[in-house]
GROMACS .gro file of C-alpha atoms in nm:
model
   83
    1MET     CA    1  12.829   1.861  10.918
    2GLN     CA    2  12.784   2.214  10.978
    3LEU     CA    3  12.818   2.344  11.333
    4GLU     CA    4  12.595   2.601  11.455
    5LYS     CA    5  12.785   2.932  11.518
    6HIS     CA    6  12.695   3.106  11.874
    7THR     CA    7  12.708   3.467  11.755
    8LEU     CA    8  12.475   3.736  12.001
    9ILE     CA    9  12.244   3.791  11.718
   10ASN     CA   10  12.172   3.420  11.648
   11ASP     CA   11  12.137   3.341  12.034
   12PHE     CA   12  11.947   3.657  12.098
   13PRO     CA   13  11.759   3.766  11.792
   14GLU     CA   14  11.480   3.929  11.999
   15HIS     CA   15  11.739   4.166  12.094
   16HIS     CA   16  11.911   4.247  11.768
   17HIS     CA   17  11.837   4.622  11.779
   18THR     CA   18  11.970   4.647  12.137
   19ILE     CA   19  12.275   4.460  12.045
   20ARG     CA   20  12.342   4.689  11.728
   21HIS     CA   21  12.271   5.010  11.934
   22LEU     CA   22  12.514   4.917  12.207
   23LYS     CA   23  12.787   4.807  11.983
   24MET     CA   24  12.783   5.166  11.814
   25ASN     CA   25  12.714   5.360  12.126
   26ASP     CA   26  12.865   5.162  12.425
   27MET     CA   27  13.264   5.137  12.411
   28HIS     CA   28  13.256   4.874  12.697
   29PHE     CA   29  12.978   4.655  12.539
   30ALA     CA   30  13.156   4.674  12.186
   31LYS     CA   31  13.506   4.578  12.361
   32LEU     CA   32  13.317   4.274  12.540
   33PHE     CA   33  13.136   4.203  12.204
   34GLU     CA   34  13.458   4.180  12.011
   35ASN     CA   35  13.644   3.960  12.262
   36TYR     CA   36  13.334   3.741  12.252
   37HIS     CA   37  13.330   3.727  11.868
   38GLN     CA   38  13.708   3.636  11.852
   39ILE     CA   39  13.665   3.341  12.099
   40GLU     CA   40  13.342   3.233  11.934
   41SER     CA   41  13.552   3.231  11.604
   42ALA     CA   42  13.831   3.045  11.776
   43VAL     CA   43  13.583   2.774  11.928
   44HIS     CA   44  13.382   2.725  11.580
   45HIS     CA   45  13.731   2.687  11.397
   46ILE     CA   46  13.854   2.410  11.627
   47GLU     CA   47  13.525   2.226  11.659
   48GLU     CA   48  13.521   2.208  11.280
   49GLY     CA   49  13.831   2.015  11.314
   50ASN     CA   50  14.077   2.297  11.142
   51GLU     CA   51  14.291   2.312  11.454
   52ALA     CA   52  14.409   2.046  11.701
   53VAL     CA   53  14.397   2.159  12.073
   54SER     CA   54  14.381   2.001  12.403
   55ASP     CA   55  14.029   1.922  12.550
   56GLU     CA   56  14.147   2.154  12.843
   57HIS     CA   57  14.222   2.447  12.599
   58LEU     CA   58  13.860   2.400  12.429
   59GLU     CA   59  13.704   2.394  12.756
   60SER     CA   60  13.875   2.710  12.865
   61LEU     CA   61  13.780   2.885  12.553
   62LYS     CA   62  13.422   2.773  12.591
   63LYS     CA   63  13.421   2.900  12.970
   64SER     CA   64  13.543   3.220  12.851
   65ARG     CA   65  13.278   3.251  12.591
   66PHE     CA   66  13.029   3.172  12.817
   67GLY     CA   67  13.130   3.416  13.081
   68LEU     CA   68  13.143   3.699  12.809
   69LYS     CA   69  12.806   3.606  12.693
   70ASP     CA   70  12.635   3.638  13.043
   71GLN     CA   71  12.821   3.976  13.075
   72LEU     CA   72  12.696   4.092  12.740
   73TYR     CA   73  12.359   3.969  12.791
   74ALA     CA   74  12.314   4.153  13.144
   75LEU     CA   75  12.414   4.466  12.966
   76ILE     CA   76  12.131   4.413  12.693
   77VAL     CA   77  11.890   4.366  12.947
   78LYS     CA   78  12.003   4.659  13.153
   79ALA     CA   79  12.002   4.877  12.846
   80GLU     CA   80  11.631   4.730  12.758
   81ASN     CA   81  11.511   4.806  13.103
   82ALA     CA   82  11.643   5.140  13.107
   83LEU     CA   83  11.406   5.256  12.807
   0.00000   0.00000   0.00000
């Protein structure tokens, strides 16, 4: 079974131009984006069964991913509203 990746572009395709712009022009956004991507990759790797970890660790990673996604989305909306 192929698991869905939760990249920002996949989850917010209507904001792909803003996401790309912010990645290139906003260092804070770029850092959060990189952290999000690393956690997303780790979660995906675990969920595919490639690594055994405790349920608590996986849930912690997912909570971190969710928090970062919230922060990133807020920055995306703020940037779009500033236009």
